PDB file of C-alpha atoms in Angstrom:
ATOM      1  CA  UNK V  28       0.000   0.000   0.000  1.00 85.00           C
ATOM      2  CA  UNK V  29       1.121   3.191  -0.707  1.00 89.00           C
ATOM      3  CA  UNK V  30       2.512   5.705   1.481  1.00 93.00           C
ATOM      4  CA  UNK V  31       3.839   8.910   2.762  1.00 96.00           C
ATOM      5  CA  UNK V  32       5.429   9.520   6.134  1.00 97.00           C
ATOM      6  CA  UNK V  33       5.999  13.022   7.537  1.00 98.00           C
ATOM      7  CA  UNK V  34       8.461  13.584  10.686  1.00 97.00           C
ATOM      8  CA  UNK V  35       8.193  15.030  12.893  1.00 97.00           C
ATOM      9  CA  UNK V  36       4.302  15.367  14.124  1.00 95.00           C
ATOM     10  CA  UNK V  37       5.004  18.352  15.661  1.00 96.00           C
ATOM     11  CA  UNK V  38       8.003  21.249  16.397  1.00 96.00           C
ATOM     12  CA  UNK V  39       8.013  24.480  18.130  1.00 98.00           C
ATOM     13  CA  UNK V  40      11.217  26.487  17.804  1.00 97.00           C
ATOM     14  CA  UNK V  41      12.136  30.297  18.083  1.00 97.00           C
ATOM     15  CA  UNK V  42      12.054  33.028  15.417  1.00 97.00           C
ATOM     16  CA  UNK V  43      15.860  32.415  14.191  1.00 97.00           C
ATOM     17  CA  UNK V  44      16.068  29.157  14.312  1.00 97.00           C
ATOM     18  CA  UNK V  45      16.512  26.499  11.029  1.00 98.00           C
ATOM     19  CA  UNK V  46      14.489  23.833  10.864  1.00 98.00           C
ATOM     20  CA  UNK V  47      14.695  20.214   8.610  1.00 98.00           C
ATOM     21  CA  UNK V  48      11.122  18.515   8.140  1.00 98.00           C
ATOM     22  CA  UNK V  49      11.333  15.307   6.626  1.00 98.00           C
ATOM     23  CA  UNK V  50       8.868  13.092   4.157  1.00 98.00           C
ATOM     24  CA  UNK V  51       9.583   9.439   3.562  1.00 98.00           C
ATOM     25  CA  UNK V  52       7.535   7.612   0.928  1.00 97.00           C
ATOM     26  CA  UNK V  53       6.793   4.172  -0.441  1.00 95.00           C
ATOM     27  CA  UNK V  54       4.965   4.612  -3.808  1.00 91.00           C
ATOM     28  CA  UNK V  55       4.393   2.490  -6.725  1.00 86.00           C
ATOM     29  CA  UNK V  56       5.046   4.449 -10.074  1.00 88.00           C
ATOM     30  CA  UNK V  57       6.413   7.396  -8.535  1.00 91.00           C
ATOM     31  CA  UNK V  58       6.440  10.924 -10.473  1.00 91.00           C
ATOM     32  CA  UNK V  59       6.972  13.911  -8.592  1.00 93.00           C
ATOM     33  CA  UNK V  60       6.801  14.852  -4.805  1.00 96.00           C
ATOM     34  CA  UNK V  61       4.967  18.456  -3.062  1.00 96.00           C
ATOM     35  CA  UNK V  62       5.107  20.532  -0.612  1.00 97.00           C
ATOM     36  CA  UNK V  63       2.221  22.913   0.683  1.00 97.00           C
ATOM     37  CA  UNK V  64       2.007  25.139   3.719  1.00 97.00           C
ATOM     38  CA  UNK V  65      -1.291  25.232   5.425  1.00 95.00           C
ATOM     39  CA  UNK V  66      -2.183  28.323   7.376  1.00 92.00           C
ATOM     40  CA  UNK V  67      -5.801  27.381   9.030  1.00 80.00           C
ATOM     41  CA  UNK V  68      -7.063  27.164   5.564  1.00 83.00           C
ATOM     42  CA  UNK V  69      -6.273  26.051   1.903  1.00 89.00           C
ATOM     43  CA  UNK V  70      -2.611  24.498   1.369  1.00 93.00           C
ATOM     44  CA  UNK V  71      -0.472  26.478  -0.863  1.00 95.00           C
ATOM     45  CA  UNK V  72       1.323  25.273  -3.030  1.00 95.00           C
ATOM     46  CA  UNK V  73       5.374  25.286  -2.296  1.00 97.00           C
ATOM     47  CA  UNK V  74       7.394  23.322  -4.204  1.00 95.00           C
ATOM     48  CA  UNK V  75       7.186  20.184  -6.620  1.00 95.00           C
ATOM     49  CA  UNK V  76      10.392  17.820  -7.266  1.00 95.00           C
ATOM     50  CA  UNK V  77      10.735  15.196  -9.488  1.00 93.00           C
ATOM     51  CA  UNK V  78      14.349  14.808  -9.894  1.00 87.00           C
ATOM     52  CA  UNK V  79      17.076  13.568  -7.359  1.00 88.00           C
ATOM     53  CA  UNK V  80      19.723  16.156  -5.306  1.00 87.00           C
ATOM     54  CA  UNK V  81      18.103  19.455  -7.542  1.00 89.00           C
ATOM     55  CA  UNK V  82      17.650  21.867  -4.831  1.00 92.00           C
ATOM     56  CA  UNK V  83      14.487  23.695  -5.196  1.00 94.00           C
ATOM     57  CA  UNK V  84      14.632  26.943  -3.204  1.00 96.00           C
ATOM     58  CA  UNK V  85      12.340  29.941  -2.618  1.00 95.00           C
ATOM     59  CA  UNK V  86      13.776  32.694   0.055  1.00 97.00           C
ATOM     60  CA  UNK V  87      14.088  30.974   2.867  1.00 98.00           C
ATOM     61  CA  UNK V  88      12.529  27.696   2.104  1.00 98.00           C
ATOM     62  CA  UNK V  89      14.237  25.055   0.153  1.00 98.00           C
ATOM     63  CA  UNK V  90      13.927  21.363  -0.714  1.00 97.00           C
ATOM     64  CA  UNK V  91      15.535  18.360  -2.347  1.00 96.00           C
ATOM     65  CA  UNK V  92      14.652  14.821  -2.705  1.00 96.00           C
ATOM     66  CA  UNK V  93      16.715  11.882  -2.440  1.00 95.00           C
ATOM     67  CA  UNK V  94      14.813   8.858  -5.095  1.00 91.00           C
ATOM     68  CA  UNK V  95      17.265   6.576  -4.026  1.00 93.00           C
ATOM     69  CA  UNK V  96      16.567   6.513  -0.408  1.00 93.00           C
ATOM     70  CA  UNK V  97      12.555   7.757  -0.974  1.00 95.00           C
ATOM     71  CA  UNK V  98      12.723  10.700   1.161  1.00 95.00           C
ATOM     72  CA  UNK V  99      12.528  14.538   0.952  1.00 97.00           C
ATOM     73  CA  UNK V 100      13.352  17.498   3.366  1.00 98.00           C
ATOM     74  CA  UNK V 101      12.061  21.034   3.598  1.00 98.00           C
ATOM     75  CA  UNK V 102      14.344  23.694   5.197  1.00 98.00           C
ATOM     76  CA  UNK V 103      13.414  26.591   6.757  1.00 98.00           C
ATOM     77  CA  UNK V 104      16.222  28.754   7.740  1.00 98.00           C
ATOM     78  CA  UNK V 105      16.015  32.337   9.658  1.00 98.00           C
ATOM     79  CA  UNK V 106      12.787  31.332  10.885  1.00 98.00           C
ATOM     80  CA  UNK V 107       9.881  33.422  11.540  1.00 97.00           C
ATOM     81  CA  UNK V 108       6.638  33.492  13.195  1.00 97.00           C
ATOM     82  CA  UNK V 109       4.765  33.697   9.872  1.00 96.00           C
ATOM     83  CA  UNK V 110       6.318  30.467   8.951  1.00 97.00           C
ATOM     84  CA  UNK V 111       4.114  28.456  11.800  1.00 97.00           C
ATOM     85  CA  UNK V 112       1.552  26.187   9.938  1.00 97.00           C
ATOM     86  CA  UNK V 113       1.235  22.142   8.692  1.00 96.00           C
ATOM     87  CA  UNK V 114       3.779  21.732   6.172  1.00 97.00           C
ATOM     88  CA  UNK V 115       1.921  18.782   4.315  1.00 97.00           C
ATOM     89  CA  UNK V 116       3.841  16.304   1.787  1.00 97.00           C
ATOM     90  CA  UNK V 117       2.353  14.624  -0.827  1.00 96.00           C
ATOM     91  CA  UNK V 118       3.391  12.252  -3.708  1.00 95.00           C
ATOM     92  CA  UNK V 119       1.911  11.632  -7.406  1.00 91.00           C
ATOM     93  CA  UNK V 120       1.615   7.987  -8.238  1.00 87.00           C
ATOM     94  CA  UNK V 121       1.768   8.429 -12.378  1.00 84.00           C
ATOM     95  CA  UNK V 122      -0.935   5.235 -11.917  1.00 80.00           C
ATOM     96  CA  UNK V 123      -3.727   4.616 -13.479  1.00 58.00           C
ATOM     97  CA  UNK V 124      -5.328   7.062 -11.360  1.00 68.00           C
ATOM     98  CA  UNK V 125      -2.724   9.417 -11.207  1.00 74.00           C
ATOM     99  CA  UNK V 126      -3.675  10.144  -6.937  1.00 83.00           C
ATOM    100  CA  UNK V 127      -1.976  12.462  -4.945  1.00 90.00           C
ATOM    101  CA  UNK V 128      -0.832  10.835  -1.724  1.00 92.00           C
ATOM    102  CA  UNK V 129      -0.472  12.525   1.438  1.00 94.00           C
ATOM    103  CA  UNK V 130       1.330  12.426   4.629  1.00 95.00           C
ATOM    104  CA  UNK V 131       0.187  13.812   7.740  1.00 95.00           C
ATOM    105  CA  UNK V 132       1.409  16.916   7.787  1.00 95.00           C
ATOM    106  CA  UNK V 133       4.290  18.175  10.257  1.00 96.00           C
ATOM    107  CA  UNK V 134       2.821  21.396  12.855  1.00 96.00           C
ATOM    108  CA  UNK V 135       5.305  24.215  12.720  1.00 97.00           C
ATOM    109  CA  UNK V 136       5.127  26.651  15.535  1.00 97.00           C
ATOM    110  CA  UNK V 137       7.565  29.484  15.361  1.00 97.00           C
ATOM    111  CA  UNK V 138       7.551  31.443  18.705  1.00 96.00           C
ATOM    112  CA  UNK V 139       8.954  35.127  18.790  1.00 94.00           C
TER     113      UNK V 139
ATOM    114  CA  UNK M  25      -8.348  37.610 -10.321  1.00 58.00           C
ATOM    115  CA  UNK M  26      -7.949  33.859 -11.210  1.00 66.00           C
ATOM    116  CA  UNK M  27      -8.873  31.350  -8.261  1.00 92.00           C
ATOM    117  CA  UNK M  28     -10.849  28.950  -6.901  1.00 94.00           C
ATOM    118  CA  UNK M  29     -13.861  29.609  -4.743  1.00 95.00           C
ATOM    119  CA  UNK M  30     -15.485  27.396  -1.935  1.00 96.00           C
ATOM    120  CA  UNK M  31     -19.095  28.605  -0.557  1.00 91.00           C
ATOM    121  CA  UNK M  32     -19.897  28.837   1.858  1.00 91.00           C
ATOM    122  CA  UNK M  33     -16.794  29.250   4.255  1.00 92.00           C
ATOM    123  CA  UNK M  34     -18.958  27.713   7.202  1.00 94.00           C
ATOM    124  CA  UNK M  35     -21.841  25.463   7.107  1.00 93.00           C
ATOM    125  CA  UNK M  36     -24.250  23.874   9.858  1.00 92.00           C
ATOM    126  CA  UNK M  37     -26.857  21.123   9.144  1.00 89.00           C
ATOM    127  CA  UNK M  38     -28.867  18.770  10.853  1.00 89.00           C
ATOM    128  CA  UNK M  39     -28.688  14.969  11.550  1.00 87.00           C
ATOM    129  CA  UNK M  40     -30.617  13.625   7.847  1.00 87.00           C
ATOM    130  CA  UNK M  41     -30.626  16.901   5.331  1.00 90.00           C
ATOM    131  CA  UNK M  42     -28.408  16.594   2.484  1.00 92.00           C
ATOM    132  CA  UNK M  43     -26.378  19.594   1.551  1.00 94.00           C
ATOM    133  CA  UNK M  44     -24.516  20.494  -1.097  1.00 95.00           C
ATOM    134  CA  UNK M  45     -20.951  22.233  -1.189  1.00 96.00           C
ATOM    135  CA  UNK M  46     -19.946  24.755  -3.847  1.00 97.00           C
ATOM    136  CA  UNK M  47     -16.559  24.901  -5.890  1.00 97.00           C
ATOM    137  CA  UNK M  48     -15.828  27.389  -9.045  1.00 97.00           C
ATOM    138  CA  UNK M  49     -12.965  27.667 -10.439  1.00 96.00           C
ATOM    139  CA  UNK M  50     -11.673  30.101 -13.242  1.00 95.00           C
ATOM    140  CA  UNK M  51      -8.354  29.153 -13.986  1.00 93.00           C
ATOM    141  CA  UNK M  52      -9.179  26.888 -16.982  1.00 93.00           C
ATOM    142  CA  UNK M  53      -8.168  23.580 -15.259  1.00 93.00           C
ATOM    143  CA  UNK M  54      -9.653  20.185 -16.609  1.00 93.00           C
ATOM    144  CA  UNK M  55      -8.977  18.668 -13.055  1.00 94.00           C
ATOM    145  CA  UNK M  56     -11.138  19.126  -9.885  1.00 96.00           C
ATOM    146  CA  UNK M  57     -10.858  17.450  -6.717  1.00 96.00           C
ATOM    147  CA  UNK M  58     -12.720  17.067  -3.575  1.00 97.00           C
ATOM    148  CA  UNK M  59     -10.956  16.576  -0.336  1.00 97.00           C
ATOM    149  CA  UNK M  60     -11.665  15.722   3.515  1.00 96.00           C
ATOM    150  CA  UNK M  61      -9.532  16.717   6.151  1.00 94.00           C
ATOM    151  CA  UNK M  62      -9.963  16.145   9.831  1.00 92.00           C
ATOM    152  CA  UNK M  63      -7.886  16.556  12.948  1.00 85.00           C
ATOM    153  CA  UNK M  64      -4.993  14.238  13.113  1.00 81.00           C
ATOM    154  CA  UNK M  65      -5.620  12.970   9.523  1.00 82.00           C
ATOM    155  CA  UNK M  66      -3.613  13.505   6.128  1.00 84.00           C
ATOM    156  CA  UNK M  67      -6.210  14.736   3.090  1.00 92.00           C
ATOM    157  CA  UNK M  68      -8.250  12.002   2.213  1.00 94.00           C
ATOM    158  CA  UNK M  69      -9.547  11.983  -1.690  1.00 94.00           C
ATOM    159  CA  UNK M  70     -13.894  11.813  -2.188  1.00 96.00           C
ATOM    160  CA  UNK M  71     -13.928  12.345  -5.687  1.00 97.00           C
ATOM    161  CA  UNK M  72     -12.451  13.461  -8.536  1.00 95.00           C
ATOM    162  CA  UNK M  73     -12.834  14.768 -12.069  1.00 95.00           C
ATOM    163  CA  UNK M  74     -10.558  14.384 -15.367  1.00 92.00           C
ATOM    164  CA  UNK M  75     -12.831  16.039 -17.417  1.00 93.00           C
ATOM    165  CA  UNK M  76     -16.245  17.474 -18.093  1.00 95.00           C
ATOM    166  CA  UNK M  77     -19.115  14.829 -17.466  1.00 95.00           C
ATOM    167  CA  UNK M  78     -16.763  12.535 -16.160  1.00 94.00           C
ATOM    168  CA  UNK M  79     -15.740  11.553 -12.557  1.00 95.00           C
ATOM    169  CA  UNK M  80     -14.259   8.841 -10.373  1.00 95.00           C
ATOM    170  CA  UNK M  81     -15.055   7.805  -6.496  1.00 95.00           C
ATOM    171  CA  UNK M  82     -11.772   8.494  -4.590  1.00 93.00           C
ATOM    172  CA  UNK M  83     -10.886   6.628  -0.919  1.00 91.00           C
ATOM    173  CA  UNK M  84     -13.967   7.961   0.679  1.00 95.00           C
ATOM    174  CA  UNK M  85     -17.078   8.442  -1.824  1.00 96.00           C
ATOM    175  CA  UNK M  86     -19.375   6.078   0.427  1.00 95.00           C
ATOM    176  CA  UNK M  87     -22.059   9.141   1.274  1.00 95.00           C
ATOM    177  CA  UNK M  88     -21.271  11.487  -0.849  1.00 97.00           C
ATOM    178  CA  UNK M  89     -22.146  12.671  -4.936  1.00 97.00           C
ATOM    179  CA  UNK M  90     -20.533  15.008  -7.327  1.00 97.00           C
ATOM    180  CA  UNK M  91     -21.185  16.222 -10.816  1.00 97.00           C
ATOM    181  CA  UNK M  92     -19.511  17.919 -13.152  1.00 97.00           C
ATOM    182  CA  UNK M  93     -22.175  19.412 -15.557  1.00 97.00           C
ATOM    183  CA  UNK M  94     -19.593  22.616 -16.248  1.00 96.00           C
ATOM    184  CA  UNK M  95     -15.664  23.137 -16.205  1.00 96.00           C
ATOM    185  CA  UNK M  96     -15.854  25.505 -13.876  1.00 97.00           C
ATOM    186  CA  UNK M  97     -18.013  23.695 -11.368  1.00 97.00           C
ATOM    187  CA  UNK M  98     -17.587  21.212  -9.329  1.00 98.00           C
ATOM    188  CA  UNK M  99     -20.578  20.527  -6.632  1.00 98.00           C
ATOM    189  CA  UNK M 100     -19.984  17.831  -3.586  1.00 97.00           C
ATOM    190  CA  UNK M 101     -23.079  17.047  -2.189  1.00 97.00           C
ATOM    191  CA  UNK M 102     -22.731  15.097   1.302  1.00 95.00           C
ATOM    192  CA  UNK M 103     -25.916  13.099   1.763  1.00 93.00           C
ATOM    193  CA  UNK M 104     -27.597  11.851   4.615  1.00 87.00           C
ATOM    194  CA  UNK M 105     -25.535   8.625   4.305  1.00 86.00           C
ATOM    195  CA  UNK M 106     -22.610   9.682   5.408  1.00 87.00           C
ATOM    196  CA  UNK M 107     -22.110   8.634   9.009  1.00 87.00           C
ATOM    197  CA  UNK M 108     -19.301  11.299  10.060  1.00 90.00           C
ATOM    198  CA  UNK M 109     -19.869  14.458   7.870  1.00 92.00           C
ATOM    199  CA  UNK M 110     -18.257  16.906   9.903  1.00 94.00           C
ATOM    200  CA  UNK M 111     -15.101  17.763   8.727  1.00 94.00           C
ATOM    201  CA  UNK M 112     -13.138  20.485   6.364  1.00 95.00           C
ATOM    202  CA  UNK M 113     -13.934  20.123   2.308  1.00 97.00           C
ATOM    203  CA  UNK M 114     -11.189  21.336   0.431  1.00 97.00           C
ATOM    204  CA  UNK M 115     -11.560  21.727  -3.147  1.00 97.00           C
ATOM    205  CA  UNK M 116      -8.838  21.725  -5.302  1.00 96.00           C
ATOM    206  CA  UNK M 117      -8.088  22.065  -9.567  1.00 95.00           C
ATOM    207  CA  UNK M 118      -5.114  21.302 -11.894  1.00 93.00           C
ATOM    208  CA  UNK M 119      -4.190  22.147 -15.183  1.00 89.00           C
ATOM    209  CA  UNK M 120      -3.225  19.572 -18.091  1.00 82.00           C
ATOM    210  CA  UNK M 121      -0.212  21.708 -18.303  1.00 82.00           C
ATOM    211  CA  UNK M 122       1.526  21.137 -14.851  1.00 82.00           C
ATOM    212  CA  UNK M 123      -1.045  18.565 -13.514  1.00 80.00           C
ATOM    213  CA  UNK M 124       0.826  17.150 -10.447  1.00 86.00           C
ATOM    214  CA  UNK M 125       0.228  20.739  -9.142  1.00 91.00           C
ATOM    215  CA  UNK M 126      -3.171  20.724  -7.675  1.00 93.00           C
ATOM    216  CA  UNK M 127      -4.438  24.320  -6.381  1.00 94.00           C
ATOM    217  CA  UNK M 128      -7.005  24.461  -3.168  1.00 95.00           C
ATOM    218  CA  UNK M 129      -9.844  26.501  -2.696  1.00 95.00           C
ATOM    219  CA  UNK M 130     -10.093  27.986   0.842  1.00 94.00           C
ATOM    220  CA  UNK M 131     -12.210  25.361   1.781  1.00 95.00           C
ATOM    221  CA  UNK M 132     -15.558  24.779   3.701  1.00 96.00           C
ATOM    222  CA  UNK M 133     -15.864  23.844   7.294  1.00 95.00           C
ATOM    223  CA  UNK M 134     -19.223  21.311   7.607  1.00 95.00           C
ATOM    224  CA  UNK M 135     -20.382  20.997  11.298  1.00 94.00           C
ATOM    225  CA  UNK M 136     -23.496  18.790  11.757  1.00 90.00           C
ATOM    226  CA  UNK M 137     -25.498  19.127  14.804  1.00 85.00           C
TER     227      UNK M 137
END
């Protein structure tokens, strides 16, 4: 059965601090893994990696996967308190369905 | 502005009424999706739609119907049969273009009484 594993549950850090959240996955067909933020709402959209050791990176926030070893991380350096939310993973099976699957999400709290 | 939209933001219904939960979207996607998410739990998939008159039960369809009539629109109506309907229904799109990228609507939060 497919899935996604997110680690940890839960942080809470200070404003400064870096932080490494980490997806494992077991997938059949993978084709690309995602990142969203969720802020009490809709998840937005981060990042989206399909190839192995490309750095994806966005200001602060950056990612790379690892399709040897099936895993991901999401770094958040300099943090801030506008960067506690769920960071959610997911990962396309390029199946017959094509379904996003999705971890549980990891709780960022940033305190000031 | 392009988007997706999710009406309403809140909703309240009683034990046996059927209601029906709203998602537009004008971005020009073929894809729509309807999620659940509840405390503790990853998204879980209801439905989904490829295309225009066409859609397929995700992990969790048991008590709930969709319809895709328009490419814009994508109703979820959660029906009397579904024993746990409280919850927070995200909608979501993609284009053919990029379509592992799905794009969320700001979702509706169903509380039965």
């Amino acid at each position: 059965e497919d899935k996604v594993v997110q680690s940890p549950l839960s942080l809470v850090v200070h404003e400064g601090d870096t932080v490494t959240l980490n997806c494992s996955y077991e997938v059949t067909n993978f084709r690309s893994l995602l990142w969203y933020k969720q802020e009490k709402k809709a998840p937005t959209f981060l990042f989206m990696l399909t190839s192995s050791g490309i750095e994806k990176k966005s200001g602060r926030l950056s990612s790379i996967l690892d399709k040897k070893e099936l895993f991901s991380i999401l770094n958040i350096t300099a943090t801030q308190t506008g960067d506690s939310a769920i960071y959610l993973c997911a990962v396309l099976n390029a199946g017959n369905n094509r379904k996003l699957i999705w971890g549980l999400g990891t709780s960022l709290a940033v305190n000031p | 502005d392009g988007g997706i939209t999710q009406s309403p933001k809140y909703l309240f219904r009683k034990e046996g009424q059927n209601v029906t939960l709203s998602c537009e979207q004008n971005l020009n996607h073929d894809a729509m999706y309807w999620y659940r998410q509840d405390p503790g739990q990853g998204l879980r998939l209801i439905y989904y739609s490829q295309i225009v008159n066409d859609f397929q039960k995700g992990d969790i369809a048991e008590g709930y119907s969709v319809s895709r009539e328009k490419k814009e629109s994508f109703p979820l109506t959660v029906t009397s049969a579904q024993k746990n309907p409280t919850a927070f229904y995200l909608c979501a799109s993609s284009s053919p273009l990029v379509p592992d990228t799905q794009y969320f609507g700001p979702g509706t939060r169903l509380t039965v009484l």
